[in-house]
Short mmCIF file of C-alpha atoms in Angstrom, two decimals:
data_model
loop_
_atom_site.label_atom_id
_atom_site.label_comp_id
_atom_site.label_asym_id
_atom_site.label_seq_id
_atom_site.Cartn_x
_atom_site.Cartn_y
_atom_site.Cartn_z
CA MET A 1 12.13 4.32 12.43
CA GLU A 2 15.60 3.92 10.97
CA LEU A 3 17.08 7.08 9.65
CA ALA A 4 19.22 7.50 6.44
CA PRO A 5 21.93 10.02 7.07
CA PHE A 6 23.94 8.63 4.18
CA MET A 7 21.12 10.04 1.84
CA ALA A 8 19.77 13.17 3.65
CA PRO A 9 22.37 14.17 6.24
CA LYS A 10 20.95 17.61 6.88
CA HIS A 11 17.39 16.31 7.13
CA VAL A 12 18.45 13.65 9.53
CA GLU A 13 20.44 16.04 11.69
CA GLN A 14 17.56 18.55 11.91
CA PHE A 15 14.97 15.84 12.60
CA LYS A 16 17.08 14.44 15.42
CA ALA A 17 17.70 17.96 16.96
CA LEU A 18 13.93 18.57 16.84
CA VAL A 19 13.18 15.20 18.37
CA LYS A 20 15.71 15.68 21.08
CA GLU A 21 14.19 19.02 22.18
CA GLY A 22 10.60 17.49 22.16
CA PHE A 23 9.47 19.59 19.17
CA TYR A 24 6.96 16.94 17.96
CA ASP A 25 5.60 16.03 21.37
CA ASP A 26 1.90 16.79 21.65
CA LEU A 27 1.53 17.63 17.91
CA ASP A 28 -0.53 15.47 15.61
CA PHE A 29 -0.91 13.74 12.35
CA TYR A 30 -2.99 16.53 10.84
CA ARG A 31 -3.04 15.36 7.22
CA VAL A 32 -3.76 11.74 6.58
CA ILE A 33 -5.00 10.37 3.23
CA ASP A 34 -5.82 6.75 3.14
CA GLY A 35 -3.72 4.94 0.52
CA PHE A 36 -1.20 7.83 0.42
CA VAL A 37 0.56 9.44 3.38
CA ALA A 38 0.17 10.27 7.06
CA GLN A 39 1.69 13.77 7.68
CA GLY A 40 2.64 15.04 11.10
CA GLY A 41 4.05 18.25 12.56
CA ASP A 42 3.25 21.72 13.55
CA VAL A 43 0.40 22.63 11.27
CA SER A 44 -0.62 25.66 13.26
CA GLU A 45 2.91 26.89 13.51
CA GLN A 46 2.67 27.51 17.26
CA LYS A 47 6.07 26.08 18.22
CA THR A 48 9.26 27.98 18.08
CA SER A 49 12.57 26.27 17.88
CA GLN A 50 16.15 27.28 17.18
CA HIS A 51 16.47 24.03 15.15
CA ASN A 52 13.40 24.53 12.77
CA HIS A 53 15.21 25.79 9.68
CA THR A 54 14.32 25.53 5.97
CA LEU A 55 16.45 22.75 4.44
CA LYS A 56 18.17 22.46 1.14
CA ALA A 57 16.61 19.52 -0.84
CA GLU A 58 18.33 16.16 -0.45
CA PHE A 59 16.28 14.30 -3.09
CA SER A 60 19.18 12.12 -4.31
CA ARG A 61 22.93 11.82 -4.00
CA PRO A 62 25.76 11.16 -6.37
CA ALA A 63 26.59 7.45 -6.14
CA PRO A 64 29.95 7.09 -4.42
CA GLN A 65 32.63 4.96 -6.04
CA ASN A 66 32.20 2.23 -3.54
CA THR A 67 28.39 2.36 -3.39
CA SER A 68 26.82 -0.64 -1.66
CA PHE A 69 23.78 -0.42 -3.96
CA LEU A 70 22.49 -3.94 -4.56
CA PRO A 71 20.53 -4.26 -7.75
CA VAL A 72 17.25 -6.04 -7.72
CA GLN A 73 15.27 -4.84 -10.82
CA LYS A 74 16.49 -3.41 -14.20
CA PRO A 75 14.70 -1.58 -15.59
CA ASP A 76 12.17 -0.77 -13.02
CA PHE A 77 8.80 0.72 -13.86
CA MET A 78 9.69 4.08 -12.55
CA ALA A 79 13.48 4.03 -12.46
CA PRO A 80 16.38 2.83 -14.59
CA GLU A 81 17.34 0.53 -11.71
CA THR A 82 15.98 -0.36 -8.23
CA GLY A 83 17.48 -2.39 -5.31
CA PHE A 84 18.72 -2.01 -1.89
CA LEU A 85 21.01 0.60 -0.39
CA ALA A 86 22.07 0.25 3.22
CA GLY A 87 18.87 -1.45 4.18
CA PHE A 88 16.58 0.92 2.23
CA ALA A 89 14.71 0.37 -1.03
CA ALA A 90 16.50 2.60 -3.42
CA GLY A 91 16.81 3.65 -7.05
CA ARG A 92 19.75 4.40 -9.30
CA ASP A 93 20.39 6.06 -12.73
CA PRO A 94 23.53 5.00 -14.22
CA ALA A 95 23.38 7.85 -16.68
CA SER A 96 23.31 10.64 -14.04
CA LYS A 97 25.08 8.44 -11.43
CA GLN A 98 22.42 9.40 -8.90
CA GLU A 99 20.97 7.28 -6.15
CA TRP A 100 17.84 7.95 -4.13
CA LEU A 101 15.42 6.26 -1.62
CA LEU A 102 12.12 4.96 -2.97
CA HIS A 103 8.68 5.91 -1.85
CA CYS A 104 7.50 2.60 -0.55
CA PRO A 105 5.11 1.94 2.31
CA GLY A 106 6.83 3.05 5.50
CA THR A 107 9.20 5.64 3.92
CA LEU A 108 9.75 8.70 5.96
CA ALA A 109 10.25 12.03 4.17
CA MET A 110 10.05 15.71 4.91
CA ALA A 111 7.03 17.52 3.50
CA ARG A 112 7.54 20.73 1.60
CA SER A 113 5.69 23.50 -0.35
CA ASN A 114 6.22 23.79 -4.22
CA GLU A 115 9.62 25.15 -3.73
CA ALA A 116 12.28 22.35 -3.67
CA ASN A 117 14.22 23.86 -0.75
CA SER A 118 11.36 24.39 1.61
CA ALA A 119 11.15 21.51 4.01
CA SER A 120 11.71 22.10 7.61
CA SER A 121 10.00 19.95 10.22
CA ASP A 122 6.64 18.55 9.02
CA PHE A 123 7.17 14.92 7.95
CA TYR A 124 5.13 12.22 6.34
CA ILE A 125 5.10 8.41 6.31
CA VAL A 126 3.97 6.56 3.21
CA ILE A 127 0.86 4.49 4.12
CA GLY A 128 -0.41 3.42 0.74
CA GLN A 129 0.41 2.01 -2.68
CA ALA A 130 3.93 3.15 -3.33
CA THR A 131 3.77 6.76 -4.33
CA ARG A 132 6.69 6.55 -6.69
CA HIS A 133 6.00 9.78 -8.46
CA LEU A 134 7.39 11.37 -5.38
CA ASP A 135 10.75 9.67 -5.93
CA ARG A 136 13.45 12.23 -6.68
CA ASN A 137 10.96 14.88 -5.66
CA MET A 138 11.18 14.72 -1.89
CA SER A 139 13.85 14.40 0.73
CA SER A 140 13.32 10.82 2.01
CA PHE A 141 15.37 10.33 5.20
CA GLY A 142 14.24 7.15 6.88
CA ARG A 143 11.72 4.35 7.13
CA VAL A 144 9.52 2.57 9.68
CA ILE A 145 11.01 -0.75 10.77
CA TYR A 146 8.51 -1.48 13.47
CA GLY A 147 4.92 -0.28 14.11
CA MET A 148 3.34 0.22 10.72
CA PRO A 149 0.07 -1.24 12.07
CA ALA A 150 -0.10 1.68 14.43
CA ILE A 151 0.59 4.15 11.53
CA GLN A 152 -2.06 2.34 9.43
CA ALA A 153 -4.62 2.79 12.28
CA LEU A 154 -4.19 6.67 12.39
CA GLN A 155 -7.37 8.72 11.95
CA ARG A 156 -7.86 9.52 8.25
CA ALA A 157 -9.39 12.64 6.79
CA ASP A 158 -12.90 12.35 5.67
CA ILE A 159 -13.31 10.49 2.25
CA ASN A 160 -14.76 13.70 0.73
CA ASN A 161 -11.90 15.84 1.84
CA ALA A 162 -9.34 15.89 -1.01
CA SER A 163 -6.72 18.11 0.81
CA GLY A 164 -6.49 15.43 3.61
CA VAL A 165 -6.05 18.18 6.23
CA ILE A 166 -8.17 17.27 9.24
CA ASP A 167 -9.49 20.66 10.32
CA GLU A 168 -10.85 19.64 13.61
CA PRO A 169 -7.88 19.06 16.02
CA SER A 170 -9.79 16.73 18.23
CA LYS A 171 -10.23 14.35 15.23
CA ARG A 172 -6.55 14.09 14.64
CA SER A 173 -4.35 11.25 16.00
CA LYS A 174 -1.77 12.69 18.44
CA ILE A 175 1.89 12.27 18.50
CA LYS A 176 2.42 11.71 22.21
CA TRP A 177 6.26 11.82 21.85
CA ILE A 178 9.05 10.94 19.57
CA LYS A 179 12.43 9.86 21.17
CA LEU A 180 15.79 8.87 19.79
CA ALA A 181 16.42 5.18 20.64
CA SER A 182 19.84 6.25 21.87
CA ASP A 183 18.10 8.36 24.57
CA VAL A 184 15.91 5.44 25.73
CA PRO A 185 17.47 3.15 28.41
CA ALA A 186 18.73 0.02 26.85
CA ASN A 187 16.23 -2.05 28.86
CA ALA A 188 13.27 -0.06 27.62
CA ARG A 189 14.40 -0.08 24.07
CA LEU A 190 12.84 -2.29 21.38
CA ASN A 191 15.27 -4.80 20.02
CA VAL A 192 14.33 -4.83 16.31
CA GLN A 193 16.38 -7.03 13.90
CA VAL A 194 16.25 -6.05 10.31
CA GLN A 195 17.17 -8.40 7.33
CA ASN A 196 20.44 -7.74 5.63
CA GLU A 197 20.00 -7.31 1.88
CA LYS A 198 23.15 -9.44 1.38
CA SER A 199 21.91 -12.35 3.49
CA GLU A 200 21.03 -15.76 1.93
CA ALA A 201 17.41 -15.34 3.20
CA VAL A 202 16.85 -12.23 1.17
CA SER A 203 18.65 -13.51 -1.97
CA GLN A 204 16.52 -16.71 -1.81
CA ARG A 205 13.26 -14.73 -1.32
CA LEU A 206 14.03 -12.56 -4.39
CA ALA A 207 15.11 -15.58 -6.49
CA SER A 208 11.93 -17.38 -5.59
CA ALA A 209 9.82 -14.29 -6.29
CA ARG A 210 11.27 -13.86 -9.77
CA THR A 211 9.92 -17.26 -10.94
CA LEU A 212 7.10 -17.59 -8.39
CA ASP A 213 8.48 -21.03 -7.83
CA SER A 214 6.03 -22.11 -5.10
CA GLU A 215 3.34 -24.61 -6.30
CA PHE A 216 0.80 -22.02 -5.04
CA PHE A 217 1.38 -19.97 -8.24
CA HIS A 218 -0.13 -21.30 -11.48
CA PHE A 219 0.73 -18.15 -13.53
CA LYS A 220 4.47 -17.70 -13.06
CA GLY A 221 4.71 -13.94 -13.74
CA ASN A 222 7.12 -12.11 -16.04
CA GLY A 223 10.18 -12.02 -13.78
CA ASN A 224 9.82 -8.40 -12.76
CA LEU A 225 10.00 -7.54 -9.00
CA ASP A 226 8.55 -4.45 -7.28
CA VAL A 227 11.22 -3.83 -4.72
CA CYS A 228 8.72 -1.89 -2.53
CA TYR A 229 6.87 -5.17 -2.00
CA TYR A 230 10.07 -6.96 -1.06
CA GLN A 231 11.31 -4.43 1.51
CA LEU A 232 13.67 -5.91 4.11
CA LYS A 233 11.73 -7.54 6.93
CA SER A 234 12.03 -6.91 10.73
CA ARG A 235 11.46 -8.95 13.74
CA LEU A 236 11.46 -8.24 17.43
CA LEU A 237 14.10 -9.97 19.47
CA SER A 238 13.53 -10.51 23.20
CA GLN A 239 15.19 -8.01 25.37
CA MET B 1 -17.56 -3.24 -1.57
CA GLU B 2 -18.49 -3.30 -5.17
CA LEU B 3 -18.58 -6.80 -6.69
CA ALA B 4 -17.42 -7.87 -10.11
CA PRO B 5 -19.78 -10.49 -11.48
CA PHE B 6 -18.54 -9.87 -15.08
CA MET B 7 -15.17 -11.20 -14.00
CA ALA B 8 -15.87 -13.84 -11.41
CA PRO B 9 -19.62 -14.69 -11.69
CA LYS B 10 -19.48 -17.87 -9.61
CA HIS B 11 -17.52 -16.36 -6.91
CA VAL B 12 -19.84 -13.42 -6.70
CA GLU B 13 -22.90 -15.59 -6.70
CA GLN B 14 -21.57 -17.79 -3.85
CA PHE B 15 -20.32 -14.84 -1.83
CA LYS B 16 -23.73 -13.20 -2.06
CA ALA B 17 -25.53 -16.39 -1.11
CA LEU B 18 -23.16 -16.77 1.96
CA VAL B 19 -23.62 -13.13 2.91
CA LYS B 20 -27.42 -13.46 2.54
CA GLU B 21 -27.56 -16.36 4.94
CA GLY B 22 -25.27 -14.56 7.56
CA PHE B 23 -22.42 -17.04 6.99
CA TYR B 24 -19.79 -14.51 7.84
CA ASP B 25 -21.47 -12.82 10.79
CA ASP B 26 -19.41 -13.18 13.99
CA LEU B 27 -16.46 -14.74 12.16
CA ASP B 28 -13.29 -12.78 12.08
CA PHE B 29 -10.24 -11.48 10.25
CA TYR B 30 -7.91 -14.42 11.33
CA ARG B 31 -5.04 -13.74 9.07
CA VAL B 32 -3.84 -10.20 8.79
CA ILE B 33 -0.37 -9.36 7.55
CA ASP B 34 0.57 -5.69 7.51
CA GLY B 35 1.49 -4.52 3.98
CA PHE B 36 -0.17 -7.57 2.43
CA VAL B 37 -3.78 -8.81 3.05
CA ALA B 38 -6.49 -9.02 5.68
CA GLN B 39 -8.12 -12.46 5.33
CA GLY B 40 -11.52 -13.29 6.86
CA GLY B 41 -13.80 -16.29 7.09
CA ASP B 42 -14.37 -19.51 8.89
CA VAL B 43 -10.82 -20.62 9.89
CA SER B 44 -12.05 -23.14 12.49
CA GLU B 45 -14.56 -24.63 9.94
CA GLN B 46 -17.40 -24.55 12.42
CA LYS B 47 -20.10 -23.30 10.12
CA THR B 48 -22.07 -25.49 7.76
CA SER B 49 -23.78 -24.00 4.77
CA GLN B 50 -25.46 -25.43 1.71
CA HIS B 51 -23.75 -22.53 -0.18
CA ASN B 52 -20.10 -23.19 0.80
CA HIS B 53 -18.86 -25.04 -2.25
CA THR B 54 -15.39 -25.37 -3.77
CA LEU B 55 -15.36 -23.06 -6.68
CA LYS B 56 -13.68 -23.37 -10.14
CA ALA B 57 -10.94 -20.66 -10.60
CA GLU B 58 -12.00 -17.38 -12.25
CA PHE B 59 -8.58 -15.81 -12.50
CA SER B 60 -9.20 -14.08 -15.73
CA ARG B 61 -11.77 -14.05 -18.62
CA PRO B 62 -11.54 -14.03 -22.30
CA ALA B 63 -11.98 -10.41 -23.44
CA PRO B 64 -15.33 -9.97 -25.14
CA GLN B 65 -15.45 -8.35 -28.65
CA ASN B 66 -17.04 -5.28 -27.16
CA THR B 67 -14.83 -5.07 -24.08
CA SER B 68 -14.97 -1.73 -22.25
CA PHE B 69 -11.32 -2.07 -21.11
CA LEU B 70 -9.89 1.43 -21.08
CA PRO B 71 -6.03 1.30 -21.50
CA VAL B 72 -3.88 3.40 -19.18
CA GLN B 73 -0.49 1.87 -19.34
CA LYS B 74 1.32 -0.22 -21.93
CA PRO B 75 3.43 -2.12 -21.13
CA ASP B 76 2.88 -2.23 -17.36
CA PHE B 77 5.58 -3.56 -15.12
CA MET B 78 3.64 -6.85 -14.48
CA ALA B 79 1.22 -7.04 -17.43
CA PRO B 80 1.27 -6.34 -21.14
CA GLU B 81 -1.38 -3.64 -20.59
CA THR B 82 -3.30 -2.15 -17.57
CA GLY B 83 -6.20 0.09 -17.40
CA PHE B 84 -9.81 0.20 -16.08
CA LEU B 85 -12.59 -2.27 -16.74
CA ALA B 86 -16.08 -1.45 -15.49
CA GLY B 87 -14.72 0.64 -12.67
CA PHE B 88 -11.85 -1.85 -11.64
CA ALA B 89 -8.18 -1.61 -12.17
CA ALA B 90 -7.45 -4.40 -14.70
CA GLY B 91 -4.87 -5.97 -16.88
CA ARG B 92 -5.06 -7.32 -20.43
CA ASP B 93 -2.98 -9.55 -22.58
CA PRO B 94 -3.48 -8.95 -26.34
CA ALA B 95 -1.72 -12.22 -27.11
CA SER B 96 -3.96 -14.48 -25.08
CA LYS B 97 -6.88 -12.10 -25.35
CA GLN B 98 -7.41 -12.39 -21.55
CA GLU B 99 -8.49 -9.70 -19.08
CA TRP B 100 -8.26 -9.76 -15.32
CA LEU B 101 -8.56 -7.70 -12.22
CA LEU B 102 -5.38 -6.42 -10.61
CA HIS B 103 -4.31 -6.87 -7.00
CA CYS B 104 -4.45 -3.19 -5.85
CA PRO B 105 -5.11 -1.91 -2.35
CA GLY B 106 -8.79 -2.71 -1.59
CA THR B 107 -9.01 -5.54 -4.06
CA LEU B 108 -11.31 -8.36 -2.71
CA ALA B 109 -10.52 -11.92 -3.70
CA MET B 110 -11.20 -15.42 -2.57
CA ALA B 111 -8.44 -17.31 -0.68
CA ARG B 112 -7.52 -20.70 -1.77
CA SER B 113 -5.00 -23.60 -1.00
CA ASN B 114 -2.33 -24.49 -3.65
CA GLU B 115 -4.87 -26.12 -5.85
CA ALA B 116 -6.29 -23.55 -8.33
CA ASN B 117 -9.88 -24.82 -7.94
CA SER B 118 -10.01 -24.75 -4.18
CA ALA B 119 -11.57 -21.41 -3.11
CA SER B 120 -14.90 -21.43 -1.27
CA SER B 121 -15.70 -18.83 1.35
CA ASP B 122 -12.60 -17.33 3.03
CA PHE B 123 -11.74 -14.01 1.41
CA TYR B 124 -9.10 -11.37 1.56
CA ILE B 125 -8.76 -7.65 1.06
CA VAL B 126 -5.40 -6.23 -0.14
CA ILE B 127 -4.10 -3.81 2.52
CA GLY B 128 -0.65 -3.15 1.24
CA GLN B 129 1.67 -2.42 -1.57
CA ALA B 130 0.00 -3.96 -4.47
CA THR B 131 0.58 -7.62 -4.47
CA ARG B 132 0.74 -7.94 -8.21
CA HIS B 133 2.29 -11.41 -8.24
CA LEU B 134 -1.19 -12.62 -7.10
CA ASP B 135 -2.67 -11.26 -10.45
CA ARG B 136 -3.94 -14.09 -12.66
CA ASN B 137 -3.36 -16.46 -9.71
CA MET B 138 -6.49 -15.63 -7.64
CA SER B 139 -10.13 -15.11 -8.26
CA SER B 140 -10.61 -11.28 -7.62
CA PHE B 141 -14.23 -10.53 -7.37
CA GLY B 142 -14.62 -7.05 -6.02
CA ARG B 143 -13.14 -4.05 -4.36
CA VAL B 144 -13.63 -1.79 -1.37
CA ILE B 145 -15.20 1.55 -2.41
CA TYR B 146 -15.72 2.88 1.05
CA GLY B 147 -14.19 2.11 4.41
CA MET B 148 -10.49 1.26 3.72
CA PRO B 149 -9.49 3.17 6.88
CA ALA B 150 -11.47 0.60 8.92
CA ILE B 151 -9.73 -2.24 7.07
CA GLN B 152 -6.42 -0.69 7.68
CA ALA B 153 -7.13 -0.56 11.33
CA LEU B 154 -7.84 -4.30 11.71
CA GLN B 155 -5.68 -6.04 14.25
CA ARG B 156 -2.48 -7.43 12.62
CA ALA B 157 -0.64 -10.65 13.38
CA ASP B 158 2.46 -10.28 15.45
CA ILE B 159 5.50 -9.02 13.46
CA ASN B 160 7.35 -12.24 14.19
CA ASN B 161 4.56 -14.40 12.97
CA ALA B 162 5.26 -15.12 9.34
CA SER B 163 2.13 -17.13 8.62
CA GLY B 164 0.03 -14.07 9.67
CA VAL B 165 -2.63 -16.35 11.40
CA ILE B 166 -3.68 -14.88 14.70
CA ASP B 167 -3.95 -17.94 16.80
CA GLU B 168 -5.65 -16.38 19.71
CA PRO B 169 -9.21 -15.64 18.69
CA SER B 170 -9.69 -12.79 21.19
CA LYS B 171 -6.96 -10.92 19.38
CA ARG B 172 -8.63 -11.01 16.04
CA SER B 173 -10.87 -8.16 14.74
CA LYS B 174 -14.48 -9.41 14.39
CA ILE B 175 -16.76 -9.35 11.31
CA LYS B 176 -19.90 -8.15 13.05
CA TRP B 177 -21.92 -8.77 9.97
CA ILE B 178 -21.85 -8.45 6.11
CA LYS B 179 -25.00 -7.39 4.32
CA LEU B 180 -25.85 -6.88 0.69
CA ALA B 181 -26.66 -3.16 0.13
CA SER B 182 -29.76 -4.26 -1.69
CA ASP B 183 -30.99 -5.74 1.58
CA VAL B 184 -30.44 -2.61 3.46
CA PRO B 185 -33.35 -0.13 3.65
CA ALA B 186 -32.66 2.74 1.24
CA ASN B 187 -32.61 5.30 4.02
CA ALA B 188 -29.88 3.34 5.89
CA ARG B 189 -27.73 2.74 2.95
CA LEU B 190 -24.48 4.61 2.28
CA ASN B 191 -24.80 6.63 -0.91
CA VAL B 192 -21.34 6.21 -2.40
CA GLN B 193 -20.56 7.80 -5.76
CA VAL B 194 -17.58 6.30 -7.68
CA GLN B 195 -15.58 8.10 -10.53
CA ASN B 196 -16.40 6.93 -13.95
CA GLU B 197 -13.11 5.98 -15.81
CA LYS B 198 -14.51 7.72 -18.97
CA SER B 199 -15.03 11.02 -17.07
CA GLU B 200 -13.12 14.18 -17.92
CA ALA B 201 -12.03 14.26 -14.28
CA VAL B 202 -10.21 10.95 -14.56
CA SER B 203 -8.69 11.56 -17.93
CA GLN B 204 -7.43 14.88 -16.69
CA ARG B 205 -5.94 13.28 -13.61
CA LEU B 206 -4.11 10.64 -15.66
CA ALA B 207 -2.89 13.14 -18.24
CA SER B 208 -1.46 15.36 -15.48
CA ALA B 209 0.05 12.28 -13.70
CA ARG B 210 1.90 11.35 -16.91
CA THR B 211 3.81 14.50 -17.01
CA LEU B 212 3.71 15.48 -13.35
CA ASP B 213 2.63 18.87 -14.59
CA SER B 214 2.16 20.63 -11.29
CA GLU B 215 4.80 22.92 -10.27
CA PHE B 216 5.26 20.85 -7.03
CA PHE B 217 7.14 18.40 -9.11
CA HIS B 218 10.80 19.16 -10.01
CA PHE B 219 11.55 15.75 -11.41
CA LYS B 220 8.99 14.94 -14.10
CA GLY B 221 9.00 11.21 -14.12
CA ASN B 222 9.19 8.86 -17.11
CA GLY B 223 5.53 8.94 -18.10
CA ASN B 224 4.68 5.51 -16.66
CA LEU B 225 1.63 5.20 -14.41
CA ASP B 226 0.89 2.64 -11.83
CA VAL B 227 -2.90 2.13 -12.29
CA CYS B 228 -3.11 0.78 -8.72
CA TYR B 229 -2.23 4.27 -7.47
CA TYR B 230 -4.72 5.91 -9.77
CA GLN B 231 -7.77 3.82 -8.75
CA LEU B 232 -11.10 5.39 -9.23
CA LYS B 233 -12.02 7.57 -6.28
CA SER B 234 -15.27 7.44 -4.24
CA ARG B 235 -17.13 9.98 -2.28
CA LEU B 236 -20.13 10.00 0.02
CA LEU B 237 -23.25 11.69 -1.15
CA SER B 238 -25.82 12.94 1.47
CA GLN B 239 -28.79 10.59 1.81
#
């Protein structure tokens, strides 16, 4: 997962501190709803940690003067404008001058109760159809850049269970451990390369998508792009 | 999976004939791209069948006078109008008077080559962010109503493999068998109940989604709904 301190600095700081102390190790994905999110953390509130504090919401940020936001779609279905921001699918509102990260598949965000400033350590990863109604409602602080197939294979809650909480701990997929890449020896680290949104490859992909210019497509669309579908791709480099 | 003969009668007819003769049994999901589709069928073209014909495209249909299309969103990001049609997420164009099924997670459609009228037996299931650029470009003929977690757990192609074709057969997830529910004894059949789009439960869910009226939501959205996220839900009834 790549973290987004530029958007949610306090969430990233706390998540890293919790990871570093092994807070998440041996916990599990206790709420997993197919087509929605996989949520992990300390559902039984058994762990104590000096780092597990309630966080102030970081749903969006004021766009800095020199923002690197790269527009892709205007207007978007759910936002005045969408595009990329430092490698993440993002939204922007020229009126309020706010920027935020979108809820696309792979987005990492902190769970919370109804209260905006109530997130602490339980997190979720979007595993379904973009849950864009959560945009500007949750503190998104990262995204999965490698390993979504493993996340998609996590044990789901029973189809009849609307809450999605898997009551029986033995039926939950475990979090063996979470580590910071910087704490893994270089020769054991995955070498993941992520597309740069300013690259020729990305701009060609988007241009081609706007007109569906391959001969495969007989209906040529309306020119609108769902940036969640065009997230920046990753590949593994050899060590 | 529920089939959609009202939209793609020839595709449904051929798929059922192939299923009935066991055409798909012991084949595999040979092209699986995380966030996109899981494609199954006879990649090595080893099977012969009197039912495996090239099909004329059934991308959309002229809306009948008495269409049961239930509008949800107008305009939609990728279509003049979206809603439900006989239990399926669907699109509609008042200008051309065409209706079609949307590419939402769980949508079942026939694969094809560049030529529109080239589908025969290889099929795919949408497993990712709605691939709406495929709408009106493919013959969608059904959807998964139970079992998406199993589809989501299928073995993916390597992240560096852009084509998504898993070359090594032993690395592909197998299709043990496909059966028509009508050929399964009643006491061995899954009893799946699907929401009716005209029910109070669905209309309440959509109304609540439009205004994000729960106190969980602090940003109340813009009123637009992505019908792919609000697909009709299923549950298992006891036998």
